[in-house]
């Protein structure tokens, strides 16, 4: 039995501590965490207890842990969007191989710095494009690669963000304001663009985009609506975004049982985002005083709630990608129309792939292997892959140049939306001062 790979974690939040580090509980023979950097003392202590770390292995910031010298083979970096480039560059320079959360950076310049740092230091830099590591997307990718639907002619891909997830993350939460985080097309769709880059294998020649913040704005309601749901809001009982209905009694949250007065919430997202204290009183306090109790029409949000991107590939294929925050349920849906068949699919419980051959009446329902962790199996799939890459058993499925391409598309789409111009991607790529691919 080989020694487990040793990792440090920078940012023990929802993604780092819960989605990825939990892999170590099930696979102690593969990975061991030997250090954590996290300013929040409750999160730091909890992670140290769960992974059996002593005080010399816990740090209050990424700067402190990296100043200590190399402690492990790899660094898992799951800080917020605007804190990716500096710790990742510093970690690679300190000798760590890095698994970095998406988006790789909040600017084009940041993405380029990361690629350069990886190439100059010779360290692996893998971005958490978790979708590639799911049974669903691997199955879909293999079908397209096999030629089963012929030559792909046109693609429609939709990222349908549920109404309540939109309010949680992009109206009240961490990704609501592009000056504080990133534009929604980057935060939400760098995954979708990565999948399109992977599946289509021809680069985008030109793209355009439209979209706006349509609904979650002060003008959508009258002056009688207060700043918080708990301030006697006259429409609270029927509002699907009521913070009381989402976080206190949870009557509005899909797949969660309504909570009785006085009952604790389960220690899961989205409750763990709003407070450490999951008791009824703790959650009540959080929505009375914190950001997640704000009326969705009275927040400091400025990211879009719908955006469409139209792309023409170098081989003439046309692709439409639609992202919006008004879906009845969380899922992605898509169709690929080819010269031999049409493939229609949805990703999000239940996952489905169906192929309709031209000239045949019977559709083929494609079996999809069962997923075993969050994001359709992608969270642990990503961790497992990173560890195999470090053990020299496989090449990273999401190499850093492929990630650069999907991020370039997101930045270009935002520029196209704001300027109203069609973007020539060959010209846009030269701005990255790197020739990708
Ligand atoms: N791959 C995916 O599908 C996916 C899904 C959701 C979020 N994300 C991305 O994951 C990242 C983290 O998201 P999250 O929801 O876990 O956020 P989070 O806020 O829960 O976690 C970030 C953590 O970083 C800590 N931190 C702040 N300053 C620090 C410092 N100086 N040194 C070390 N740690 C510091 C924070 O205290 C916090 O605990 C974001 O970039 C987000 O966009 C990716």
Short mmCIF file of C-alpha atoms and ligand atoms in Angstrom, two decimals:
data_model
loop_
_atom_site.label_atom_id
_atom_site.label_comp_id
_atom_site.label_asym_id
_atom_site.label_seq_id
_atom_site.Cartn_x
_atom_site.Cartn_y
_atom_site.Cartn_z
CA UNK A 1 0.00 0.00 0.00
CA UNK A 2 1.45 3.40 -1.03
CA UNK A 3 1.50 6.31 1.39
CA UNK A 4 -1.56 8.63 1.22
CA UNK A 5 -1.01 11.89 -0.67
CA UNK A 6 -0.69 14.77 1.77
CA UNK A 7 -2.63 17.97 1.13
CA UNK A 8 -3.15 21.33 2.77
CA UNK A 9 -6.45 23.20 2.50
CA UNK A 10 -6.64 26.96 1.94
CA UNK A 11 -10.18 28.12 2.79
CA UNK A 12 -12.22 25.65 4.87
CA UNK A 13 -15.63 26.82 3.66
CA UNK A 14 -18.51 25.02 1.97
CA UNK A 15 -16.49 23.72 -0.95
CA UNK A 16 -13.18 23.00 0.74
CA UNK A 17 -14.24 21.49 4.03
CA UNK A 18 -17.51 19.89 2.94
CA UNK A 19 -17.50 19.04 -0.78
CA UNK A 20 -13.86 17.98 -1.27
CA UNK A 21 -12.15 17.28 2.06
CA UNK A 22 -14.92 14.83 3.00
CA UNK A 23 -13.31 12.54 0.40
CA UNK A 24 -10.56 11.87 2.97
CA UNK A 25 -13.04 10.32 5.42
CA UNK A 26 -13.99 7.63 2.90
CA UNK A 27 -10.52 7.24 1.37
CA UNK A 28 -7.96 7.58 4.19
CA UNK A 29 -5.57 5.36 2.25
CA UNK A 30 -5.50 7.89 -0.62
CA UNK A 31 -5.31 11.29 1.04
CA UNK A 32 -4.55 12.97 4.33
CA UNK A 33 -4.89 16.66 5.20
CA UNK A 34 -1.86 17.91 7.13
CA UNK A 35 -2.64 21.61 7.37
CA UNK A 36 -5.43 24.16 7.06
CA UNK A 37 -5.58 27.92 6.57
CA UNK A 38 -8.90 29.49 7.54
CA UNK A 39 -9.56 32.84 9.27
CA UNK A 40 -12.94 31.82 10.68
CA UNK A 41 -12.05 30.24 14.08
CA UNK A 42 -15.15 28.01 14.16
CA UNK A 43 -14.49 26.58 10.70
CA UNK A 44 -10.76 26.22 11.43
CA UNK A 45 -11.36 24.36 14.70
CA UNK A 46 -13.99 22.10 13.15
CA UNK A 47 -11.68 21.16 10.29
CA UNK A 48 -8.76 20.55 12.68
CA UNK A 49 -10.92 18.23 14.81
CA UNK A 50 -12.32 16.34 11.83
CA UNK A 51 -8.87 15.76 10.31
CA UNK A 52 -6.95 15.34 13.54
CA UNK A 53 -4.69 18.38 13.15
CA UNK A 54 -2.79 19.95 16.04
CA UNK A 55 -2.19 23.67 16.54
CA UNK A 56 1.06 23.68 14.58
CA UNK A 57 -0.95 22.58 11.54
CA UNK A 58 -3.61 25.29 11.65
CA UNK A 59 -3.22 28.82 10.30
CA UNK A 60 -5.42 31.92 10.08
CA UNK A 61 -4.62 32.79 6.47
CA UNK A 62 -3.19 31.39 3.25
CA UNK A 63 -0.24 33.78 3.60
CA UNK A 64 0.69 32.23 6.97
CA UNK A 65 0.51 28.62 5.87
CA UNK A 66 2.53 29.27 2.71
CA UNK A 67 5.14 31.25 4.66
CA UNK A 68 5.74 28.12 6.71
CA UNK A 69 7.43 26.33 3.73
CA UNK A 70 6.18 23.28 1.89
CA UNK A 71 4.24 20.96 4.20
CA UNK A 72 2.60 18.60 1.69
CA UNK A 73 2.44 17.38 -1.90
CA UNK A 74 -0.53 19.46 -2.91
CA UNK A 75 -2.71 22.42 -1.96
CA UNK A 76 -6.47 22.50 -2.32
CA UNK A 77 -7.47 26.16 -2.73
CA UNK A 78 -11.14 26.92 -2.13
CA UNK A 79 -11.15 30.56 -1.11
CA UNK A 80 -13.66 32.99 -2.67
CA UNK A 81 -13.52 34.03 -6.33
CA UNK A 82 -11.35 37.12 -5.87
CA UNK A 83 -8.82 35.22 -3.75
CA UNK A 84 -7.67 32.55 -6.19
CA UNK A 85 -4.73 33.97 -8.14
CA UNK A 86 -2.44 35.14 -5.36
CA UNK A 87 -2.60 32.01 -3.18
CA UNK A 88 -2.41 29.67 -6.19
CA UNK A 89 0.64 31.41 -7.69
CA UNK A 90 2.34 31.53 -4.27
CA UNK A 91 1.53 27.87 -3.61
CA UNK A 92 2.99 26.73 -6.93
CA UNK A 93 6.09 28.84 -6.31
CA UNK A 94 6.40 27.18 -2.89
CA UNK A 95 6.41 23.76 -4.59
CA UNK A 96 2.79 22.65 -4.24
CA UNK A 97 0.70 21.06 -6.96
CA UNK A 98 -2.62 22.86 -6.86
CA UNK A 99 -6.28 21.93 -7.14
CA UNK A 100 -8.02 25.30 -7.47
CA UNK A 101 -11.71 26.11 -7.33
CA UNK A 102 -13.36 27.72 -10.30
CA UNK A 103 -13.37 30.40 -11.58
CA UNK A 104 -9.60 30.16 -11.88
CA UNK A 105 -9.43 33.97 -11.68
CA UNK A 106 -11.73 36.97 -11.72
CA UNK A 107 -9.86 38.62 -14.62
CA UNK A 108 -8.24 37.64 -17.88
CA UNK A 109 -4.89 38.82 -16.55
CA UNK A 110 -5.29 36.61 -13.50
CA UNK A 111 -5.98 33.55 -15.67
CA UNK A 112 -2.86 34.21 -17.72
CA UNK A 113 -0.74 34.65 -14.59
CA UNK A 114 -1.93 31.26 -13.36
CA UNK A 115 -1.11 29.49 -16.62
CA UNK A 116 2.31 31.10 -16.67
CA UNK A 117 3.00 30.20 -13.03
CA UNK A 118 2.06 26.58 -13.67
CA UNK A 119 4.23 26.37 -16.77
CA UNK A 120 7.18 28.17 -15.18
CA UNK A 121 7.18 26.13 -11.96
CA UNK A 122 6.25 22.83 -13.63
CA UNK A 123 3.55 22.34 -10.99
CA UNK A 124 0.17 20.82 -11.80
CA UNK A 125 -2.67 23.31 -11.71
CA UNK A 126 -6.05 21.61 -11.99
CA UNK A 127 -9.27 23.64 -11.92
CA UNK A 128 -12.36 22.17 -10.22
CA UNK A 129 -14.48 21.82 -13.35
CA UNK A 130 -16.43 19.18 -11.50
CA UNK A 131 -18.84 18.37 -14.33
CA UNK A 132 -16.17 16.62 -16.39
CA UNK A 133 -15.77 14.11 -13.57
CA UNK A 134 -19.42 13.05 -13.40
CA UNK A 135 -20.81 9.80 -14.84
CA UNK A 136 -23.44 11.84 -16.73
CA UNK A 137 -21.03 14.08 -18.62
CA UNK A 138 -18.53 11.29 -19.27
CA UNK A 139 -21.35 9.23 -20.81
CA UNK A 140 -22.52 12.14 -22.94
CA UNK A 141 -18.96 12.97 -24.01
CA UNK A 142 -18.29 9.35 -25.04
CA UNK A 143 -21.49 9.24 -27.13
CA UNK A 144 -20.54 12.41 -29.00
CA UNK A 145 -16.97 11.22 -29.50
CA UNK A 146 -18.14 7.85 -30.84
CA UNK A 147 -19.87 9.56 -33.78
CA UNK A 148 -23.21 8.02 -32.77
CA UNK A 149 -25.14 11.19 -33.64
CA UNK A 150 -23.00 11.94 -36.71
CA UNK A 151 -21.48 15.35 -37.19
CA UNK A 152 -22.86 17.81 -34.67
CA UNK A 153 -24.54 20.73 -36.45
CA UNK A 154 -26.19 22.70 -33.68
CA UNK A 155 -26.26 22.67 -29.88
CA UNK A 156 -28.60 24.20 -27.34
CA UNK A 157 -27.37 24.15 -23.75
CA UNK A 158 -29.34 25.57 -20.84
CA UNK A 159 -28.18 26.25 -17.28
CA UNK A 160 -31.50 26.44 -15.44
CA UNK A 161 -30.82 27.88 -12.00
CA UNK A 162 -33.76 27.36 -9.62
CA UNK A 163 -35.49 30.50 -8.38
CA UNK A 164 -34.44 29.88 -4.77
CA UNK A 165 -30.79 29.08 -5.64
CA UNK A 166 -30.70 32.31 -7.67
CA UNK A 167 -31.83 34.30 -4.63
CA UNK A 168 -29.53 32.44 -2.25
CA UNK A 169 -26.31 32.82 -4.23
CA UNK A 170 -26.82 35.56 -6.82
CA UNK A 171 -29.20 38.03 -5.14
CA UNK A 172 -28.53 37.80 -1.38
CA UNK A 173 -25.35 35.75 -1.32
CA UNK A 174 -21.67 35.63 -2.20
CA UNK A 175 -22.02 35.98 -6.00
CA UNK A 176 -24.62 38.78 -6.06
CA UNK A 177 -22.37 41.65 -7.01
CA UNK A 178 -19.77 41.50 -9.73
CA UNK A 179 -17.52 44.06 -8.05
CA UNK A 180 -17.40 41.82 -4.95
CA UNK A 181 -17.12 38.51 -6.82
CA UNK A 182 -17.47 37.86 -10.58
CA UNK A 183 -20.07 38.25 -13.35
CA UNK A 184 -22.65 35.44 -13.21
CA UNK A 185 -21.68 34.12 -16.66
CA UNK A 186 -18.23 33.38 -15.21
CA UNK A 187 -19.33 32.20 -11.76
CA UNK A 188 -22.07 29.88 -13.00
CA UNK A 189 -21.23 29.07 -16.61
CA UNK A 190 -17.46 28.59 -16.69
CA UNK A 191 -18.48 24.95 -16.05
CA UNK A 192 -20.90 24.92 -18.98
CA UNK A 193 -18.38 26.59 -21.28
CA UNK A 194 -15.75 24.09 -20.15
CA UNK A 195 -18.10 21.24 -21.08
CA UNK A 196 -18.79 22.79 -24.50
CA UNK A 197 -15.03 23.25 -25.09
CA UNK A 198 -14.53 19.58 -24.16
CA UNK A 199 -17.43 18.18 -26.18
CA UNK A 200 -17.20 20.23 -29.33
CA UNK A 201 -13.46 20.11 -30.01
CA UNK A 202 -13.58 23.07 -32.39
CA UNK A 203 -12.88 26.49 -31.04
CA UNK A 204 -15.36 29.35 -30.98
CA UNK A 205 -14.84 31.72 -33.91
CA UNK A 206 -17.18 34.49 -32.79
CA UNK A 207 -19.80 35.12 -30.15
CA UNK A 208 -22.46 37.58 -29.08
CA UNK A 209 -24.54 37.84 -25.93
CA UNK A 210 -27.62 39.50 -24.46
CA UNK A 211 -28.97 39.53 -20.92
CA UNK A 212 -29.79 41.70 -17.95
CA UNK A 213 -30.99 41.83 -14.38
CA UNK A 214 -34.70 41.62 -15.11
CA UNK A 215 -36.50 40.84 -11.89
CA UNK A 216 -34.56 41.17 -8.62
CA UNK A 217 -34.61 44.98 -8.56
CA UNK A 218 -36.26 47.62 -6.32
CA UNK A 219 -38.62 48.68 -9.17
CA UNK A 220 -40.24 45.23 -9.16
CA UNK A 221 -42.19 46.03 -5.96
CA UNK A 222 -43.84 49.02 -4.32
CA UNK A 223 -42.46 51.20 -1.51
CA UNK A 224 -44.55 49.31 1.08
CA UNK A 225 -42.17 46.31 0.88
CA UNK A 226 -39.68 46.50 3.78
CA UNK A 227 -35.94 45.80 3.70
CA UNK A 228 -36.28 42.42 5.42
CA UNK A 229 -38.78 39.56 5.26
CA UNK A 230 -38.99 39.67 9.07
CA UNK A 231 -39.97 43.38 9.14
CA UNK A 232 -43.69 42.64 8.73
CA UNK A 233 -43.58 42.29 4.94
CA UNK A 234 -47.18 42.29 3.59
CA UNK A 235 -46.37 39.70 0.88
CA UNK A 236 -44.13 37.40 2.98
CA UNK A 237 -46.66 34.55 3.18
CA UNK A 238 -46.96 34.19 -0.59
CA UNK A 239 -43.44 35.28 -1.62
CA UNK A 240 -41.41 32.30 -2.92
CA UNK A 241 -38.19 34.05 -1.82
CA UNK A 242 -39.29 34.59 1.79
CA UNK A 243 -36.24 34.11 4.02
CA UNK A 244 -38.58 32.67 6.66
CA UNK A 245 -39.84 30.08 4.18
CA UNK A 246 -36.35 29.26 2.89
CA UNK A 247 -34.19 29.29 6.03
CA UNK A 248 -36.41 29.18 9.12
CA UNK A 249 -39.28 26.74 8.52
CA UNK A 250 -37.83 25.68 5.14
CA UNK A 251 -41.33 25.25 3.70
CA UNK A 252 -40.12 26.62 0.36
CA UNK A 253 -36.93 24.59 -0.02
CA UNK A 254 -37.34 21.65 -2.38
CA UNK A 255 -36.24 18.23 -1.06
CA UNK A 256 -36.12 19.51 2.54
CA UNK A 257 -38.77 18.63 5.11
CA UNK A 258 -40.64 21.59 6.63
CA UNK A 259 -39.06 22.34 10.02
CA UNK A 260 -41.18 22.69 13.16
CA UNK A 261 -40.80 25.78 15.34
CA UNK A 262 -37.77 25.23 17.59
CA UNK A 263 -36.28 22.54 15.35
CA UNK A 264 -32.59 22.60 14.28
CA UNK A 265 -31.80 22.69 10.57
CA UNK A 266 -29.73 19.86 9.08
CA UNK A 267 -25.99 20.74 8.85
CA UNK A 268 -26.14 21.10 5.09
CA UNK A 269 -26.08 23.78 2.40
CA UNK A 270 -27.80 26.24 2.14
CA UNK A 271 -28.35 26.46 5.94
CA UNK A 272 -24.62 26.29 6.72
CA UNK A 273 -24.00 29.32 4.52
CA UNK A 274 -26.24 31.63 6.54
CA UNK A 275 -25.00 30.83 10.06
CA UNK A 276 -22.88 28.52 12.21
CA UNK A 277 -25.77 28.28 14.68
CA UNK A 278 -28.32 26.01 13.01
CA UNK A 279 -30.83 26.17 15.86
CA UNK A 280 -34.21 27.86 15.25
CA UNK A 281 -33.03 30.90 17.26
CA UNK A 282 -29.69 31.02 15.45
CA UNK A 283 -31.34 30.99 12.03
CA UNK A 284 -33.92 33.55 13.13
CA UNK A 285 -31.11 35.85 14.28
CA UNK A 286 -29.29 35.32 10.99
CA UNK A 287 -32.26 36.38 8.86
CA UNK A 288 -33.10 39.28 11.16
CA UNK A 289 -29.60 40.72 10.99
CA UNK A 290 -27.58 39.07 8.20
CA UNK A 291 -27.54 39.28 4.40
CA UNK A 292 -29.78 36.26 3.84
CA UNK A 293 -32.81 37.90 5.47
CA UNK A 294 -32.83 40.82 3.06
CA UNK A 295 -35.76 41.29 0.69
CA UNK A 296 -34.69 40.05 -2.76
CA UNK A 297 -35.79 43.40 -4.17
CA UNK A 298 -33.72 45.39 -1.70
CA UNK A 299 -30.23 43.90 -2.00
CA UNK A 300 -26.96 45.29 -3.40
CA UNK A 301 -27.07 42.75 -6.24
CA UNK A 302 -26.08 43.69 -9.78
CA UNK A 303 -25.40 40.38 -11.57
CA UNK A 304 -27.81 39.36 -14.33
CA UNK A 305 -30.69 36.93 -13.84
CA UNK A 306 -30.71 35.83 -17.49
CA UNK A 307 -28.08 35.77 -20.20
CA UNK A 308 -27.83 34.05 -23.57
CA UNK A 309 -24.64 33.49 -25.53
CA UNK A 310 -24.66 32.71 -29.25
CA UNK A 311 -21.50 31.11 -30.58
CA UNK A 312 -20.26 30.10 -34.00
CA UNK A 313 -17.48 27.53 -34.01
CA UNK A 314 -14.56 27.47 -36.45
CA UNK A 315 -16.17 24.50 -38.27
CA UNK A 316 -19.50 26.32 -38.71
CA UNK A 317 -21.45 24.66 -35.87
CA UNK A 318 -23.79 27.01 -33.99
CA UNK A 319 -24.23 26.86 -30.22
CA UNK A 320 -26.72 28.65 -27.99
CA UNK A 321 -26.09 28.73 -24.25
CA UNK A 322 -28.84 30.08 -22.02
CA UNK A 323 -28.36 30.78 -18.31
CA UNK A 324 -31.17 32.05 -16.11
CA UNK A 325 -32.30 32.17 -12.49
CA UNK A 326 -36.04 31.58 -12.90
CA UNK A 327 -36.25 27.83 -13.21
CA UNK A 328 -38.84 25.77 -11.33
CA UNK A 329 -36.04 23.29 -10.54
CA UNK A 330 -32.27 23.16 -10.61
CA UNK A 331 -30.96 21.36 -13.70
CA UNK A 332 -29.14 21.68 -16.97
CA UNK A 333 -30.85 20.66 -20.18
CA UNK A 334 -29.47 20.30 -23.69
CA UNK A 335 -29.89 19.00 -27.18
CA UNK A 336 -27.27 18.14 -29.74
CA UNK A 337 -28.61 17.84 -33.29
CA UNK A 338 -26.34 15.85 -35.58
CA UNK A 339 -26.36 14.49 -39.11
CA UNK A 340 -27.41 11.02 -37.88
CA UNK A 341 -29.44 11.64 -34.74
CA UNK A 342 -30.67 14.07 -32.10
CA UNK A 343 -29.51 13.70 -28.51
CA UNK A 344 -31.60 15.25 -25.75
CA UNK A 345 -30.51 15.21 -22.15
CA UNK A 346 -30.94 16.66 -18.68
CA UNK A 347 -28.43 16.80 -15.86
CA UNK A 348 -30.02 17.13 -12.44
CA UNK A 349 -32.00 14.55 -10.58
CA UNK A 350 -33.04 12.55 -12.57
CA UNK A 351 -30.19 12.52 -15.11
CA UNK A 352 -31.40 11.46 -18.55
CA UNK A 353 -29.89 10.94 -22.00
CA UNK A 354 -32.06 9.92 -24.96
CA UNK A 355 -30.99 9.45 -28.57
CA UNK A 356 -33.45 9.76 -31.45
CA UNK A 357 -31.97 8.30 -34.65
CA UNK A 358 -33.07 9.92 -37.88
CA UNK A 359 -35.45 7.54 -39.66
CA UNK A 360 -36.12 5.28 -36.65
CA UNK A 361 -39.15 5.41 -34.42
CA UNK A 362 -37.76 3.97 -31.17
CA UNK A 363 -35.69 6.35 -29.03
CA UNK A 364 -32.71 4.86 -27.17
CA UNK A 365 -32.60 5.64 -23.45
CA UNK A 366 -28.94 5.58 -22.47
CA UNK A 367 -28.09 4.11 -19.03
CA UNK A 368 -26.01 6.42 -16.82
CA UNK A 369 -23.86 5.04 -13.96
CA UNK A 370 -24.93 6.15 -10.48
CA UNK A 371 -23.28 9.24 -8.98
CA UNK A 372 -21.72 9.02 -5.52
CA UNK A 373 -21.20 12.60 -4.29
CA UNK A 374 -22.34 16.21 -4.76
CA UNK A 375 -22.61 17.79 -8.23
CA UNK A 376 -23.67 14.48 -9.76
CA UNK A 377 -20.53 12.74 -8.46
CA UNK A 378 -18.22 15.50 -9.69
CA UNK A 379 -16.91 16.70 -6.31
CA UNK A 380 -15.32 13.44 -5.29
CA UNK A 381 -14.59 12.62 -8.94
CA UNK A 382 -12.45 15.75 -9.08
CA UNK A 383 -10.61 14.91 -5.84
CA UNK A 384 -9.98 11.34 -6.95
CA UNK A 385 -8.62 12.52 -10.28
CA UNK A 386 -6.29 15.10 -8.70
CA UNK A 387 -4.86 12.40 -6.43
CA UNK A 388 -4.32 10.02 -9.37
CA UNK A 389 -2.57 12.85 -11.26
CA UNK A 390 -0.26 13.40 -8.26
CA UNK A 391 0.44 9.67 -8.07
CA UNK A 392 1.37 9.76 -11.78
CA UNK A 393 -1.49 7.44 -12.72
CA UNK A 394 -3.30 9.77 -15.12
CA UNK A 395 -3.08 13.06 -16.95
CA UNK A 396 -5.35 15.85 -15.70
CA UNK A 397 -8.64 15.79 -17.58
CA UNK A 398 -8.96 19.54 -17.19
CA UNK A 399 -5.55 20.86 -18.10
CA UNK A 400 -4.94 24.49 -17.36
CA UNK A 401 -4.98 25.62 -21.01
CA UNK A 402 -8.43 24.10 -21.56
CA UNK A 403 -9.60 25.96 -18.45
CA UNK A 404 -8.09 29.15 -19.81
CA UNK A 405 -10.15 28.75 -22.99
CA UNK A 406 -13.47 28.34 -21.13
CA UNK A 407 -12.69 31.35 -18.94
CA UNK A 408 -11.77 33.43 -22.00
CA UNK A 409 -15.19 32.60 -23.46
CA UNK A 410 -16.91 33.77 -20.27
CA UNK A 411 -15.00 37.07 -20.20
CA UNK A 412 -15.72 37.55 -23.91
CA UNK A 413 -19.43 36.82 -23.39
CA UNK A 414 -19.63 39.44 -20.65
CA UNK A 415 -17.86 41.97 -22.86
CA UNK A 416 -20.22 41.12 -25.73
CA UNK A 417 -23.26 41.60 -23.47
CA UNK A 418 -22.08 44.94 -22.15
CA UNK A 419 -20.88 46.33 -25.49
CA UNK A 420 -23.57 44.85 -27.71
CA UNK A 421 -20.76 43.82 -30.09
CA UNK A 422 -19.96 40.48 -31.70
CA UNK A 423 -16.57 39.30 -30.37
CA UNK A 424 -13.98 37.83 -32.73
CA UNK A 425 -12.38 35.16 -30.55
CA UNK A 426 -9.11 34.96 -32.50
CA UNK A 427 -8.56 38.63 -31.76
CA UNK A 428 -9.76 38.17 -28.18
CA UNK A 429 -7.33 35.31 -27.55
CA UNK A 430 -4.37 37.45 -28.57
CA UNK A 431 -5.27 39.69 -25.63
CA UNK A 432 -4.41 36.80 -23.37
CA UNK A 433 -0.89 37.01 -24.83
CA UNK A 434 -0.97 33.25 -25.06
CA UNK A 435 -1.85 31.02 -27.96
CA UNK A 436 -4.16 28.40 -26.51
CA UNK A 437 -4.48 24.89 -27.82
N1 LIG B 1 -16.83 23.76 -8.45
C1 LIG B 1 -18.06 24.13 -8.16
O1 LIG B 1 -19.01 23.58 -8.68
C2 LIG B 1 -18.31 25.24 -7.19
C3 LIG B 1 -19.55 25.35 -6.54
C4 LIG B 1 -19.74 26.39 -5.63
C5 LIG B 1 -18.71 27.29 -5.40
N2 LIG B 1 -17.53 27.17 -6.07
C6 LIG B 1 -16.40 28.11 -5.84
O2 LIG B 1 -15.71 27.69 -4.67
C7 LIG B 1 -15.08 28.81 -4.02
C8 LIG B 1 -15.44 28.76 -2.54
O3 LIG B 1 -16.84 28.82 -2.37
P1 LIG B 1 -17.50 28.46 -0.97
O4 LIG B 1 -18.96 28.42 -1.17
O5 LIG B 1 -16.79 27.31 -0.35
O6 LIG B 1 -17.13 29.79 -0.15
P2 LIG B 1 -16.98 29.96 1.41
O7 LIG B 1 -17.09 31.42 1.65
O8 LIG B 1 -17.87 29.02 2.13
O9 LIG B 1 -15.45 29.48 1.66
C9 LIG B 1 -14.34 30.28 1.45
C10 LIG B 1 -13.50 30.22 2.73
O10 LIG B 1 -12.28 30.95 2.53
C11 LIG B 1 -11.98 31.52 3.78
N3 LIG B 1 -10.96 32.60 3.65
C12 LIG B 1 -11.18 33.94 3.58
N4 LIG B 1 -9.99 34.59 3.59
C13 LIG B 1 -9.01 33.64 3.67
C14 LIG B 1 -7.60 33.68 3.76
N5 LIG B 1 -6.93 34.85 3.74
N6 LIG B 1 -6.91 32.53 3.84
C15 LIG B 1 -7.57 31.34 3.87
N7 LIG B 1 -8.92 31.24 3.81
C16 LIG B 1 -9.63 32.38 3.70
C17 LIG B 1 -13.32 32.02 4.29
O11 LIG B 1 -13.30 32.31 5.67
C18 LIG B 1 -14.22 30.87 3.92
O12 LIG B 1 -14.36 29.92 4.97
C19 LIG B 1 -15.62 30.03 -4.76
O13 LIG B 1 -14.62 30.53 -5.61
C20 LIG B 1 -16.81 29.52 -5.54
O14 LIG B 1 -17.07 30.24 -6.73
C21 LIG B 1 -17.31 26.15 -6.93
#
